[in-house]
Amino acid sequence: MGGAVSAGEDNDELIDNLKEAQYIRTELVEQAFRAIDRADYYLEEFKDNAYKDLAWKHGNIHLSAPCIYSEVMEALDLQPGLSFLNLGSGTGYLSSMVGLILGPFGVNHGVELHSDVIEYAKQKLDFFIKTSDSFDKFEFCEPSFVTGNCLEISPDCTQYDRVYCGAGVQKEHEDYMKNLLKVGGILVMPLEEKLTKITRTGPSAWETKKILAVSFAPLIQPNQADSGKSRLVHLPPVAVRSLQDLARIAIRGTIKKIIHQETLSKSGNGLKNPPRFKRRRLRRRRMETIVFLDKEVFASRISNPSDDNNNNNSEEMEEERREEEETKPSELKPDPPVNFLREKVLSLPLPDPLKYYLLYYREK
């Protein structure tokens, strides 16, 4: 699945392309996509493909195409404080983006069939929390993952405000999925080859909307245990935050407000995202074409047809290249972003252990 938008050179350009194609339509979703680099969820040897609008699979590890994730995020209509259940949570990429929107008082649970993928997701989550430049811009609802088949969830589990299933749902399992929702909740899942949004408008009332034609691998049916009974999946309990944790959230929130007020007083306007520096594009563009044939992948670069008929422009294009090279150092090397929250915390007259606690013991 995927290929709806052009490949990007980096995560920001991928998001720009998704916005231009109207797959990303709201500011909250855009912020979440920009905050987490998709390449961080790839194995090192496959990172060259991270910014293509294509699904990726290696063994049990799987990522859907960016255009699919963006449609899912938009359809879920996420808001701070909601509860979210991700069925087939995989690498945790989607769950982490959702957690940036849910905030510290949301609930973020995932069910994944493969234990090795759960371990992979936990490693990626730990890497994001400890090293991401954007982590301190948000209050994060950390996902919790459990191993099991999502068709065997214990019937006494709590219901959720938002549910997503990342595998094809057979028609006979539609009601099972619907029953995971609270009244007013939204379920997004591939149903009968369509990405489908179902809103629970009452105890027995539903609104259904088909979003996008998709092709997902079907849900894996449960295996019966030797006793003939299924293995029930027990979702994580909805835990109450400790007083210590609540204090950290409140202190960090207060410091962010102070930083915002200081910025307002200096600049006279609100905080804005710094401009992104990009290479100036040449007028002659090339389009990357990827062809799948049997199990082989063929990639070719096809020049714009007009190139063959306009050889006289070669001198002008060469001059453009030289200009680009001359301007590249200043355009591509902006000052590194400053983590004002981290600087402010480290400057406080507090014991070092408390400072590190306020910073989540982050490495940056």
C-alpha positions as a printed Julia matrix, in Angstrom:
364×3 Matrix{Float64}:
   0.0     0.0     0.0
   1.03    3.59   -0.51
   2.76    5.51   -3.24
   0.12    8.27   -3.17
   2.68   11.05   -2.66
   6.25   11.67   -3.79
   9.2    10.51   -1.75
  10.75   13.07    0.58
  14.39   13.74    1.33
  13.66   13.82    5.06
  10.76   13.5     7.48
   9.68   17.15    7.08
   9.52   16.88    3.31
   7.48   13.69    3.57
   5.01   15.56    5.79
   4.97   18.5     3.37
   3.99   16.1     0.58
   1.25   14.52    2.7
  -0.13   17.98    3.5
  -0.04   19.04   -0.13
  -1.97   15.91   -1.09
  -4.52   16.59    1.7
  -3.76   13.41    3.63
  -2.76   15.57    6.62
  -5.37   18.26    7.19
  -5.18   19.37   10.83
  -2.47   21.06   12.89
  -2.5    18.48   15.7
  -1.86   15.63   13.28
   0.85   17.58   11.46
   2.66   18.35   14.73
   2.6    14.69   15.75
   3.97   13.53   12.39
   6.77   16.1    12.44
   7.7    15.27   16.03
   8.56   11.61   15.33
  10.99   10.73   12.56
   9.63    7.75   10.64
  13.18    6.57    9.88
  13.76    5.93   13.6
  11.35    2.98   13.34
  13.25    1.32   10.48
  16.12   -1.1    10.8
  19.36    0.67    9.92
  19.87   -1.12    6.59
  16.41   -0.08    5.33
  16.36    3.58    6.36
  16.88    4.8     2.78
  13.23    3.87    2.14
  11.79    5.56    5.22
  10.53    8.71    3.47
   8.81    6.94    0.6
   5.05    6.63    0.78
   5.26    2.84    0.93
   4.59    0.15    3.49
   7.59   -1.71    4.88
   7.84   -5.25    6.26
  10.78   -7.25    7.55
   9.97  -10.48    9.32
   7.22   -9.65   11.81
   8.09   -5.93   11.84
   5.68   -3.89    9.74
   4.89   -0.24    9.02
   1.94    0.92    6.94
   2.43    3.59    4.28
   2.52    7.2     5.56
  -0.63    8.11    3.61
  -2.5     5.34    5.47
  -1.28    6.46    8.9
  -2.21   10.07    8.16
  -5.74    9.1     7.08
  -6.08    7.01   10.24
  -4.88    9.84   12.48
  -7.27   12.31   10.87
 -10.22    9.92   11.05
  -9.66    9.19   14.77
 -10.27   12.87   15.62
  -7.91   12.67   18.58
  -8.13   15.07   21.53
  -6.2    15.39   24.82
  -7.37   13.1    27.61
  -9.01   10.41   25.47
  -8.4     6.66   25.75
  -6.93    4.83   22.74
  -6.58    1.15   21.87
  -4.3     0.09   19.01
  -4.99   -3.46   17.79
  -1.88   -4.74   16.05
   0.3    -2.02   17.55
   3.46   -3.21   15.77
   6.5    -0.94   16.07
   4.63    1.58   18.22
   5.09    4.36   15.64
   1.37    5.16   15.44
   0.85    4.74   19.19
   3.64    7.21   19.93
   2.2     9.83   17.56
  -1.2     9.36   19.18
   0.4     9.72   22.62
   1.68   13.2    21.71
  -1.91   14.34   21.18
  -3.56   12.49   24.1
  -1.3    14.2    26.63
  -0.51   13.18   30.21
  -4.07   12.32   31.21
  -4.95   10.07   28.29
  -4.84    6.26   28.04
  -2.69    4.63   25.35
  -2.82    0.81   25.04
  -1.65   -1.55   22.31
  -2.12   -5.26   21.59
   0.45   -7.03   19.4
   0.51  -10.7    18.4
   4.3   -11.12   18.16
   6.45  -10.85   21.29
   9.58   -9.93   19.28
   7.71   -6.94   17.82
   6.67   -5.87   21.35
  10.35   -5.8    22.33
  11.2    -3.82   19.21
   8.43   -1.32   20.0
   9.67   -0.88   23.58
  13.21   -0.19   22.33
  11.94    2.44   19.89
   9.76    4.04   22.56
  12.71    4.23   24.95
  14.88    5.76   22.22
  12.23    8.41   21.49
  11.8     9.39   25.14
  15.53    9.59   25.83
  16.83   11.25   22.67
  14.13   12.98   20.6
  14.6    16.71   20.09
  10.83   17.2    20.03
   9.9    15.25   23.18
   9.98   18.32   25.45
   7.54   20.19   23.21
   4.75   17.84   24.29
   3.35   16.19   27.4
   3.39   12.55   26.37
   0.91    9.75   27.0
   3.31    6.81   27.01
   1.91    3.7    25.3
   1.66    0.36   27.1
   1.85   -2.82   25.0
   0.62   -6.35   25.74
   1.19   -9.54   23.75
  -1.76  -11.49   22.42
  -4.34  -11.93   19.69
  -6.65   -8.9    19.52
  -9.61  -11.2    18.81
  -9.21  -12.71   22.29
  -9.53   -9.61   24.46
 -11.12  -10.36   27.8
 -14.85   -9.51   27.75
 -14.54   -7.6    31.04
 -12.09   -5.06   29.54
 -12.83   -1.37   29.67
 -14.18    0.38   26.58
 -12.22    3.06   24.74
 -12.85    6.46   23.16
 -10.79    5.6    20.09
  -9.86    2.21   18.58
  -7.73    1.38   15.55
  -7.15   -2.04   14.03
  -4.13   -2.39   11.74
  -5.2    -5.61    9.99
  -8.06   -6.52    7.69
 -11.23   -7.25    9.67
 -13.61   -9.91    8.43
 -17.3    -9.01    8.42
 -18.04  -11.56   11.17
 -15.75   -9.65   13.55
 -17.29   -6.21   12.96
 -19.59   -6.35   16.01
 -16.72   -7.57   18.2
 -14.72   -4.48   17.24
 -17.67   -2.15   17.76
 -18.18   -3.41   21.3
 -14.71   -2.13   22.27
 -16.02    1.44   21.88
 -17.64    3.8    24.35
 -20.72    5.71   23.23
 -19.4     8.66   21.27
 -16.24    6.75   20.4
 -14.63    6.25   16.99
 -13.36    2.99   15.49
 -11.13    2.99   12.4
 -10.32   -0.32   10.68
  -9.9    -1.95    7.26
 -13.26   -3.61    6.58
 -14.05   -5.31    3.26
 -11.1    -3.65    1.47
 -12.07   -0.16    2.68
 -10.56    1.87    5.49
 -13.73    2.47    7.49
 -14.65    4.95   10.22
 -17.42    3.86   12.59
 -18.8     6.26   15.22
 -20.85    4.89   18.1
 -23.7     7.4    18.44
 -25.7     5.44   21.02
 -25.8     2.08   22.86
 -26.98    0.39   19.66
 -26.54    3.15   17.09
 -23.66    3.58   14.65
 -22.58    5.82   11.81
 -20.3     4.31    9.16
 -18.11    6.12    6.63
 -15.84    4.56    4.01
 -12.6     6.54    3.78
 -10.17    4.87    1.41
  -9.71    1.72   -0.65
  -6.99   -0.34    1.04
  -5.46   -3.8     1.02
  -4.42   -5.13    4.45
  -3.37   -8.6     5.51
  -6.31  -10.18    7.36
  -6.49  -10.64   11.12
  -4.95  -13.9    12.26
  -7.57  -16.18   13.76
  -7.03  -17.32   17.36
  -5.37  -20.65   18.07
  -7.2   -22.8    20.56
  -5.12  -23.94   23.53
  -4.69  -27.65   24.27
  -7.62  -27.46   26.65
  -9.82  -26.11   23.89
 -10.08  -22.72   25.58
  -8.74  -19.52   24.06
  -6.01  -17.47   25.74
  -7.69  -14.29   26.93
  -5.79  -11.04   26.51
  -5.95   -8.79   29.56
  -5.39   -5.15   28.74
  -3.32   -2.93   31.06
  -5.24   -1.42   33.97
  -6.02    2.29   33.8
  -3.55    3.45   36.43
  -3.84    6.59   38.52
  -0.74    8.76   38.25
   1.4     9.17   41.33
   1.54   12.5    43.14
   5.21   12.73   42.18
   4.38   12.31   38.51
   1.54   14.83   38.69
   3.93   17.34   40.27
   6.4    16.86   37.39
   3.64   17.49   34.83
   2.5    20.63   36.65
   6.04   22.02   37.06
   6.94   21.41   33.42
   3.67   23.03   32.34
   4.37   26.1    34.48
   7.9    26.44   33.09
   6.57   26.21   29.52
   4.11   29.03   30.25
   6.93   31.19   31.63
   9.04   30.54   28.53
   6.08   31.42   26.31
   5.46   34.68   28.2
   9.14   35.6    27.99
   9.11   34.98   24.27
   5.99   37.13   23.87
   7.57   40.0    25.76
  10.71   39.84   23.6
   9.13   39.39   20.2
   5.66   40.78   20.63
   4.05   37.7    19.09
   3.52   34.04   19.84
   5.9    31.14   19.41
   6.26   30.08   15.84
   7.94   27.12   14.29
  11.35   28.1    12.91
  11.56   28.03    9.12
  12.86   24.82    7.65
  15.81   25.17    5.32
  15.58   23.24    2.11
  17.48   22.9    -1.1
  16.17   25.06   -3.9
  14.76   22.72   -6.51
  15.96   22.76  -10.12
  13.4    23.27  -12.83
  14.31   19.94  -14.37
  12.9    17.3   -12.05
  13.17   13.57  -12.08
  10.48   11.18  -11.01
  11.31    7.99   -9.2
   9.37    4.97  -10.41
   9.33    1.75   -8.42
   8.07   -1.37  -10.16
   7.17   -4.57   -8.29
   7.45   -7.69  -10.42
   7.02  -11.08   -8.79
   9.34  -10.78   -5.77
  11.84   -8.42   -7.38
  11.86   -4.64   -7.02
  13.03   -2.52   -9.93
  13.69    1.2    -9.46
  14.25    3.55  -12.34
  14.56    7.29  -12.75
  12.66    8.74  -15.68
  13.55   12.19  -16.95
  10.88   14.7   -17.74
  10.03   14.25  -21.47
  10.69   17.93  -22.09
  14.35   17.37  -21.19
  14.96   15.49  -24.44
  13.62   18.4   -26.49
  15.38   21.22  -24.68
  19.09   20.56  -24.88
  19.64   24.28  -25.31
  18.85   24.78  -21.63
  21.9    22.83  -20.46
  23.99   25.97  -19.87
  21.22   27.61  -17.87
  20.77   24.47  -15.77
  24.49   24.24  -15.11
  24.45   27.85  -13.91
  21.56   27.0   -11.59
  23.57   24.14  -10.14
  26.51   26.42   -9.46
  24.23   28.96   -7.77
  22.75   26.22   -5.64
  26.2    25.06   -4.56
  27.16   28.61   -3.63
  24.07   29.17   -1.49
  23.98   25.69    0.04
  26.17   26.3     3.13
  24.05   29.14    4.49
  20.73   27.53    3.54
  21.36   24.03    4.83
  23.14   24.76    8.1
  20.77   26.7    10.34
  21.58   27.09   13.98
  20.59   23.97   15.92
  17.26   24.35   17.76
  17.48   25.37   21.4
  15.64   23.31   24.01
  14.47   26.2    26.18
  12.65   23.93   28.61
  15.81   21.94   29.29
  17.89   25.11   29.72
  15.36   26.6    32.13
  15.14   23.43   34.24
  18.94   23.13   34.46
  19.17   26.75   35.6
  16.75   26.28   38.52
  18.19   26.27   42.06
  17.24   22.62   42.59
  19.17   19.45   43.48
  20.48   17.67   40.39
  18.38   14.51   40.93
  15.22   16.63   40.89
  16.34   18.4    37.71
  16.98   15.07   36.02
  13.59   13.81   37.15
  11.89   16.87   35.62
  13.75   16.12   32.38
  12.75   12.42   32.38
  16.46   11.54   32.65
  16.8    12.39   28.98
  20.18   12.16   27.28
  19.75   15.43   25.35
